[in-house]
PDB file of C-alpha atoms in Angstrom:
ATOM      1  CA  UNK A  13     -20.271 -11.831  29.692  1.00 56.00           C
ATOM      2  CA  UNK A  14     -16.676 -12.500  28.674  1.00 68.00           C
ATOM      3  CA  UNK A  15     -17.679 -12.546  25.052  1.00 88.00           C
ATOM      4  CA  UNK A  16     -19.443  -9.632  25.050  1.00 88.00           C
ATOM      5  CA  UNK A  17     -16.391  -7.732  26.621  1.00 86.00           C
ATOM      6  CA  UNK A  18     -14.012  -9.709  23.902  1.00 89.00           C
ATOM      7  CA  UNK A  19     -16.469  -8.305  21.039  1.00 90.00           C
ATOM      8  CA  UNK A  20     -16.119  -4.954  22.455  1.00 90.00           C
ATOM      9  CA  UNK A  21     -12.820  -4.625  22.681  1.00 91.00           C
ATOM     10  CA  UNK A  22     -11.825  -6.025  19.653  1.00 93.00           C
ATOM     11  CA  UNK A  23     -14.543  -3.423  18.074  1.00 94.00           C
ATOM     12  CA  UNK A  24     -12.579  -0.681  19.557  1.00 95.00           C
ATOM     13  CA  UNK A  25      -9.286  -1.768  18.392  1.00 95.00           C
ATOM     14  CA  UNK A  26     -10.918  -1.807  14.885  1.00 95.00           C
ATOM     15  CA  UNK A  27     -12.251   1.549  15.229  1.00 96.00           C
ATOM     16  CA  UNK A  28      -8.691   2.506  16.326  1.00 97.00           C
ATOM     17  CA  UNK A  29      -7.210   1.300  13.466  1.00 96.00           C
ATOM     18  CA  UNK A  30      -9.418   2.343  10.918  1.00 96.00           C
ATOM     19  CA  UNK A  31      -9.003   5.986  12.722  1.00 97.00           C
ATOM     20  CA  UNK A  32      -5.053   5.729  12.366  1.00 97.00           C
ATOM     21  CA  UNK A  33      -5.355   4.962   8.772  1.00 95.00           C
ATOM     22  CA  UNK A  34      -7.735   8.145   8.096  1.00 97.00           C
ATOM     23  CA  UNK A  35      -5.605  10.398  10.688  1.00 98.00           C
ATOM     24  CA  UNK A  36      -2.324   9.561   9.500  1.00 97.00           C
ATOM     25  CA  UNK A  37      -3.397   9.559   5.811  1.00 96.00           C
ATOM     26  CA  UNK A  38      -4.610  12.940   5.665  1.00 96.00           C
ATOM     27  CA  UNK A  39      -1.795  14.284   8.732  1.00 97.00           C
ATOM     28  CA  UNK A  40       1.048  12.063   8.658  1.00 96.00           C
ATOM     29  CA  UNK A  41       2.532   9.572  10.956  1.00 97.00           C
ATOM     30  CA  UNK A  42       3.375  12.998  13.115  1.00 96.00           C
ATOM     31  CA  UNK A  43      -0.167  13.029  13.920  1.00 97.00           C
ATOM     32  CA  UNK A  44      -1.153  12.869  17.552  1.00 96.00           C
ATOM     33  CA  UNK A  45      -2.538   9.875  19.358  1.00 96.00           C
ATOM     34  CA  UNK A  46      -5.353  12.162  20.400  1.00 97.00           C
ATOM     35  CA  UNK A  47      -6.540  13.262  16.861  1.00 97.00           C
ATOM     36  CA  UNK A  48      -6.772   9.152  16.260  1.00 97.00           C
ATOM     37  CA  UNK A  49      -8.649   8.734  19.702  1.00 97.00           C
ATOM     38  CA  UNK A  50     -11.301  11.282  18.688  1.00 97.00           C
ATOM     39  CA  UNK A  51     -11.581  10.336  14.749  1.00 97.00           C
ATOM     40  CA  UNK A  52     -12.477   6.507  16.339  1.00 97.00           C
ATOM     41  CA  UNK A  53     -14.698   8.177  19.125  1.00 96.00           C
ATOM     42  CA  UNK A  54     -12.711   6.805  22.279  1.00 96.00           C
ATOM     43  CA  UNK A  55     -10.553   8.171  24.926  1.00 95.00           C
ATOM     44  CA  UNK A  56      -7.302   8.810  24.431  1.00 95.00           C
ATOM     45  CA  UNK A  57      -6.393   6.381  26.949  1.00 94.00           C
ATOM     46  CA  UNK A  58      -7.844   3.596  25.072  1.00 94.00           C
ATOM     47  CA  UNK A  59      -5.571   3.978  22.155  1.00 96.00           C
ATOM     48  CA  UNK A  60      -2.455   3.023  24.563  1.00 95.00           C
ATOM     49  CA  UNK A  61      -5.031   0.493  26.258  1.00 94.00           C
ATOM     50  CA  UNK A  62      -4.895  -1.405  22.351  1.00 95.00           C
ATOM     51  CA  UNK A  63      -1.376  -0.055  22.056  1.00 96.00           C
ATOM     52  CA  UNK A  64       0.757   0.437  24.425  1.00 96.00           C
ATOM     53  CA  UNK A  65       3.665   2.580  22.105  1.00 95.00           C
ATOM     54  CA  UNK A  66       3.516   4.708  19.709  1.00 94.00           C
ATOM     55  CA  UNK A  67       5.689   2.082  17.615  1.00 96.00           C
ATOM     56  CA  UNK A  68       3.751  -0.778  18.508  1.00 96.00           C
ATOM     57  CA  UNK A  69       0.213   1.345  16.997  1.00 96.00           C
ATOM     58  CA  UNK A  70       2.217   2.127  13.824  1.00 97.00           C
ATOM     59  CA  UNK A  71       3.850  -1.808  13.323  1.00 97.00           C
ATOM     60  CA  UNK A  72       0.146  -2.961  13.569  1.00 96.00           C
ATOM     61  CA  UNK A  73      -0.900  -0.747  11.210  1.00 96.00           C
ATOM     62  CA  UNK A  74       1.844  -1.230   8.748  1.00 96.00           C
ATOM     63  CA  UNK A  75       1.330  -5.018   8.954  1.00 96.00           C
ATOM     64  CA  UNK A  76      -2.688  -4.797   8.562  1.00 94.00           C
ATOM     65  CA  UNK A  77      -1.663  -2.536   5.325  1.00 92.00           C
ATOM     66  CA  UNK A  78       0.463  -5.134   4.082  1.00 92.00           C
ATOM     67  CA  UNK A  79      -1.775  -8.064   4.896  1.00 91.00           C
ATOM     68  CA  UNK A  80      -4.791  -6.161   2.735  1.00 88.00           C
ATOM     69  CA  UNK A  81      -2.612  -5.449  -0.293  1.00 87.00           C
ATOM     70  CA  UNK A  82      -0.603  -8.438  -0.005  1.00 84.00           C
ATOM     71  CA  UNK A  83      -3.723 -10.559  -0.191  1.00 85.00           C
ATOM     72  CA  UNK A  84      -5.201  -8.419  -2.925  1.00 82.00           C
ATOM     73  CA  UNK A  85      -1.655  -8.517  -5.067  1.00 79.00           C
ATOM     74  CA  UNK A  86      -1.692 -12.318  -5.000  1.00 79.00           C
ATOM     75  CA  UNK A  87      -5.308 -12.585  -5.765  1.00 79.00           C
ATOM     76  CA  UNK A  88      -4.202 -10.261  -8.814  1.00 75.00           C
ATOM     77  CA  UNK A  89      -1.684 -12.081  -9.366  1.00 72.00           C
ATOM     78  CA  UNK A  90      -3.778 -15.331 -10.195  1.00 74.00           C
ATOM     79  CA  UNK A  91      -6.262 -13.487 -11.916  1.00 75.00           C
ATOM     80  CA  UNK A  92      -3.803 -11.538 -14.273  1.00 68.00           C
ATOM     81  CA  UNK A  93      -3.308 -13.521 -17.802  1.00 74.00           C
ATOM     82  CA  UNK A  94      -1.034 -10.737 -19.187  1.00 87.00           C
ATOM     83  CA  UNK A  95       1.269  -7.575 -17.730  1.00 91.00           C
ATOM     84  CA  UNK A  96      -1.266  -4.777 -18.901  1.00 92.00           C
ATOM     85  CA  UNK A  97      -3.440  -7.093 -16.811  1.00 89.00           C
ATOM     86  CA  UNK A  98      -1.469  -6.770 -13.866  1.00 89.00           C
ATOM     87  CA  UNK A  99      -0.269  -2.914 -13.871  1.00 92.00           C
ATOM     88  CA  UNK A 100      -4.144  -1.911 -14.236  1.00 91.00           C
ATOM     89  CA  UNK A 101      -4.913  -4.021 -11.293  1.00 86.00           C
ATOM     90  CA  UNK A 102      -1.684  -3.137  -8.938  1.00 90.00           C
ATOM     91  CA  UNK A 103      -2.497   0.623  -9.784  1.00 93.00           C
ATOM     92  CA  UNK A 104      -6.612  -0.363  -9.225  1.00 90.00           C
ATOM     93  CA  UNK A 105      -5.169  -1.639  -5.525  1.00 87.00           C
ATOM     94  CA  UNK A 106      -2.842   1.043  -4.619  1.00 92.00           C
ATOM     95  CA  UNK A 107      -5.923   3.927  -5.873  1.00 93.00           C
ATOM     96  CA  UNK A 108      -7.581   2.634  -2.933  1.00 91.00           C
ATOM     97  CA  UNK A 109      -5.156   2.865  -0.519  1.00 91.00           C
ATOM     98  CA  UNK A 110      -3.210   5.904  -2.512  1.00 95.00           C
ATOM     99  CA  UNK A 111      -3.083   8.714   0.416  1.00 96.00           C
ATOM    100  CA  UNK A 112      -1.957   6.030   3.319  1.00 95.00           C
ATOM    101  CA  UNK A 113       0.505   4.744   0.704  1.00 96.00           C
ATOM    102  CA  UNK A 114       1.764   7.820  -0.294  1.00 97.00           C
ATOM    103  CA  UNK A 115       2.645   8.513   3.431  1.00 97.00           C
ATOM    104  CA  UNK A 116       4.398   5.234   3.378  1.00 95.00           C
ATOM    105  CA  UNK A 117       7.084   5.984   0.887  1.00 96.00           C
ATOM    106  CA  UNK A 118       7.457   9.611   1.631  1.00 96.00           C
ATOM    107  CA  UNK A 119       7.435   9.325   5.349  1.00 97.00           C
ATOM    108  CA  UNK A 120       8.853   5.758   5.702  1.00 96.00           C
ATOM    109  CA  UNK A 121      11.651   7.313   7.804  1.00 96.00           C
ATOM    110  CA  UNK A 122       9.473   7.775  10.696  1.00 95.00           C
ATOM    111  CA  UNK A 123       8.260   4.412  10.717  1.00 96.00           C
ATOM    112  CA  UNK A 124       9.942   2.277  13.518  1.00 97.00           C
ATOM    113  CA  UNK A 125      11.985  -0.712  12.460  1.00 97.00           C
ATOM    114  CA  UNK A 126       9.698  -3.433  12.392  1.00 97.00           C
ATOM    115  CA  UNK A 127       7.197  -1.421  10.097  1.00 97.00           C
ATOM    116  CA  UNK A 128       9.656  -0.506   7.765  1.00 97.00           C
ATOM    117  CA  UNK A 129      10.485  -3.931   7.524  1.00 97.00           C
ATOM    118  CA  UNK A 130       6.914  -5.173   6.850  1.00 96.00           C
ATOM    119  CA  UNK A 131       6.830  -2.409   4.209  1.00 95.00           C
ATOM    120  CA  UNK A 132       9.954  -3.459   2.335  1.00 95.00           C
ATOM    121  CA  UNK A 133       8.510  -7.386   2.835  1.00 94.00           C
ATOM    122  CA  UNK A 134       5.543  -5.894   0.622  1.00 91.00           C
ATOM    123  CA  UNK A 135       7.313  -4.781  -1.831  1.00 93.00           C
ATOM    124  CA  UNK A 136       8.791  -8.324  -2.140  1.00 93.00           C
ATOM    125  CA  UNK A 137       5.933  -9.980  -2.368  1.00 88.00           C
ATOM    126  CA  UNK A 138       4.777  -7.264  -5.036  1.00 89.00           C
ATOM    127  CA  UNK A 139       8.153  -8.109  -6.860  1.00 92.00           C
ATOM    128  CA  UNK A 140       7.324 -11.645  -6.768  1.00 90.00           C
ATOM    129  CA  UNK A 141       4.000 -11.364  -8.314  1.00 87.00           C
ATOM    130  CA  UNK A 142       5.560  -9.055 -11.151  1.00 91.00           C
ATOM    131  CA  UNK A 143       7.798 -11.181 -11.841  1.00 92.00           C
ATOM    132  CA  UNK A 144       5.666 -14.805 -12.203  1.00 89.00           C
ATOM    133  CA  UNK A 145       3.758 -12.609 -14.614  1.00 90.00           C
ATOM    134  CA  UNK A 146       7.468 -11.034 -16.630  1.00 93.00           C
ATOM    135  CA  UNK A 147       8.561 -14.361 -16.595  1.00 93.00           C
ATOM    136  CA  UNK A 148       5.603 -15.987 -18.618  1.00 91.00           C
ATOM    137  CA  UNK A 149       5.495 -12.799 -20.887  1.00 93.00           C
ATOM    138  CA  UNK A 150       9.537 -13.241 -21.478  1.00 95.00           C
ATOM    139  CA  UNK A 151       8.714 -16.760 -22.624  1.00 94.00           C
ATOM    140  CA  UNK A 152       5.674 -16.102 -24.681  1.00 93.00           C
ATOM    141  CA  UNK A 153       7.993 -13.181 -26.445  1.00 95.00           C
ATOM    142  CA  UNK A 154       5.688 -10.402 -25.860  1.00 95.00           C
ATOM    143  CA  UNK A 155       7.840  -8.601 -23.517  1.00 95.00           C
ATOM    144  CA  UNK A 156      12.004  -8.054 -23.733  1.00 96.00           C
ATOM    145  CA  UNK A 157      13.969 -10.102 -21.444  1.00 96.00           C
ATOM    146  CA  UNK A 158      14.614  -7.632 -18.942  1.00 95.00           C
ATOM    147  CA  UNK A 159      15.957  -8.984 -15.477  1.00 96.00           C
ATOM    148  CA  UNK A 160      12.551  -9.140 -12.864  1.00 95.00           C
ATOM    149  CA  UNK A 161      14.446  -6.545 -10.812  1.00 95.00           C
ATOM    150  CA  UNK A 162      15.223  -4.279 -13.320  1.00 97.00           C
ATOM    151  CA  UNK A 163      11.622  -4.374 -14.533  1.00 97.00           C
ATOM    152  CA  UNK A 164       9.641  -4.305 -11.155  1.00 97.00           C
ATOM    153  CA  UNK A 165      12.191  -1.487  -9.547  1.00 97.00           C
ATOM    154  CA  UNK A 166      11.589   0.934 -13.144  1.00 97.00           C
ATOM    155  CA  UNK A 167       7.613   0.436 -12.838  1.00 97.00           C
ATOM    156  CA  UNK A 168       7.612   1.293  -8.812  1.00 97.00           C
ATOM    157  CA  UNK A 169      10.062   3.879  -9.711  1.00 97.00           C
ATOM    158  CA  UNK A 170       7.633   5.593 -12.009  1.00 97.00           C
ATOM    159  CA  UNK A 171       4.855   4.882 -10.099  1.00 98.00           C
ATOM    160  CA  UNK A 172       6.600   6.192  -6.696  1.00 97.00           C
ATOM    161  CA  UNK A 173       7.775   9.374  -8.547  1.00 98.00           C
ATOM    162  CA  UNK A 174       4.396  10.576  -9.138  1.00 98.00           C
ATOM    163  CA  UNK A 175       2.705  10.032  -5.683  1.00 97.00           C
ATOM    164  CA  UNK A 176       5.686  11.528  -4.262  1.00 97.00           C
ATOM    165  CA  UNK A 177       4.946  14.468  -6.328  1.00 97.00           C
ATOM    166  CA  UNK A 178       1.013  14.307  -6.250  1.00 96.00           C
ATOM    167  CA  UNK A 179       1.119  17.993  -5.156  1.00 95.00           C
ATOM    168  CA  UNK A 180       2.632  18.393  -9.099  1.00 96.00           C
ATOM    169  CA  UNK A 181       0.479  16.286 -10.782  1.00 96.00           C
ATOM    170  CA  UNK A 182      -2.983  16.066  -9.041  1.00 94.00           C
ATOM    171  CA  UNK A 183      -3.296  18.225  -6.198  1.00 92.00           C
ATOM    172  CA  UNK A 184      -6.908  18.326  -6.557  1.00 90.00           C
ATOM    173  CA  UNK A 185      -8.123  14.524  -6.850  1.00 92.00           C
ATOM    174  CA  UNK A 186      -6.777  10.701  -6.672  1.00 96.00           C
ATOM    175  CA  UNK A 187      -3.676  10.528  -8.714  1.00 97.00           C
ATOM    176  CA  UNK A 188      -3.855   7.108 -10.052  1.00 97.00           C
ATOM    177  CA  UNK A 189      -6.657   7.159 -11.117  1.00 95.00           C
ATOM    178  CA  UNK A 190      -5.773  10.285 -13.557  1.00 96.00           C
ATOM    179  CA  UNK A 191      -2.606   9.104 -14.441  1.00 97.00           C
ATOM    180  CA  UNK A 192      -2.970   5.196 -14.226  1.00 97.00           C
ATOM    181  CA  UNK A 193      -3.405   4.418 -18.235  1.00 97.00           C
ATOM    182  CA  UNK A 194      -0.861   6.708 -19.216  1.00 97.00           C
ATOM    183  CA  UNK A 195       1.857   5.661 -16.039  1.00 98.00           C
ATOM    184  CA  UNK A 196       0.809   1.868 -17.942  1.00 97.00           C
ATOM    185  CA  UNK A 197       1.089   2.278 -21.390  1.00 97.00           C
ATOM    186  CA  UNK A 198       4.476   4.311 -21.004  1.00 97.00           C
ATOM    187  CA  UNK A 199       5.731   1.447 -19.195  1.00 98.00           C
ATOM    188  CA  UNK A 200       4.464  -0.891 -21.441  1.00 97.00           C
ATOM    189  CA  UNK A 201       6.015   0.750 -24.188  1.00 97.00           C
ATOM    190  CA  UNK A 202       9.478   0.513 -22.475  1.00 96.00           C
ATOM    191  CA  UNK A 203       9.406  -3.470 -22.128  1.00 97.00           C
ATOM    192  CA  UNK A 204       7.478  -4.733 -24.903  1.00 95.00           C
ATOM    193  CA  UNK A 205       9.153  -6.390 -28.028  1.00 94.00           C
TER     194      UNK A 205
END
């Protein structure tokens, strides 16, 4: 009986979460508890029942976010022979993700400390990928020695600029995915020898 309640309730937390990420990507993190209680088909006491804050719904969520890409970025990582290699596939991982992501960066100030925190520890661990990859590219002479930093902060810069300004470029469909090869190949062009 106790595992059948267990099962249940970590169902429902599931359902919760996948709710927040579809609520909040298409309303922002403004969005009401309620709207993410009725997207996962439970009261709206339940979602305080799995979370009891606000900021304790949106940390979980942050951290599942980060967990998912962080995984996929080191798997990546491994699998990535070249930097080409890599920018398709970080670009590939953040198209699936792009409208939750794009709420990250543009509404990060709304997040509550610890979130923001597991956000910027994502970007670290997507620096440190970048940078295994510059590193072996720097020594190989394919790419200019540019400090990791420098490198890793121009291509997220780029990259950031455009979601931020999806409503510019793509208002219509997924923005990486239309602007992916060129967002690579300028950047490419910038660091190679």
């Amino acid at each position: 009986m106790e595992s059948k309640r267990q099962l249940q309730k970590e169902n429902t937390r599931r359902r919760l979460m996948e709710a927040a990420y579809q609520v909040y990507s298409a309303q922002g993190f403004t969005a009401a508890t309620a709207a993410i209680a009725k997207e996962a088909g439970v009261s709206h006491g339940a979602v305080f029942v799995h979370f009891p804050t606000l900021n304790d719904l949106l940390t979980c969520l942050t951290q599942d976010f980060a967990d998912r890409l962080g995984l996929e970025l080191h798997e990546l990582a491994e699998r990535s022979g070249d930097m080409e290699a890599l920018l398709k596939s970080h670009l590939d991982v953040l198209s699936r993700y792009e409208d939750f992501y794009i709420r990250l960066i543009t509404e990060k100030s709304l997040l509550p400390e610890d979130a923001r925190t597991i956000l910027a520890g994502l970007q670290t661990t997507a620096a440190y990928h970048f940078s295994q990859v510059l590193d072996r590219e720097i020594e190989n002479r394919t790419v200019k020695a540019i400090p990791a930093h420098m490198a890793f902060n121009t291509w997220l810069g780029l990259v950031h600029y455009y979601l931020q300004n999806k409503d510019s470029f793509s208002p219509e469909g997924p923005l990486l995915l239309r602007y992916g090869p060129e967002l690579t190949s300028t950047f490419l062009s910038l660091i190679q020898v």
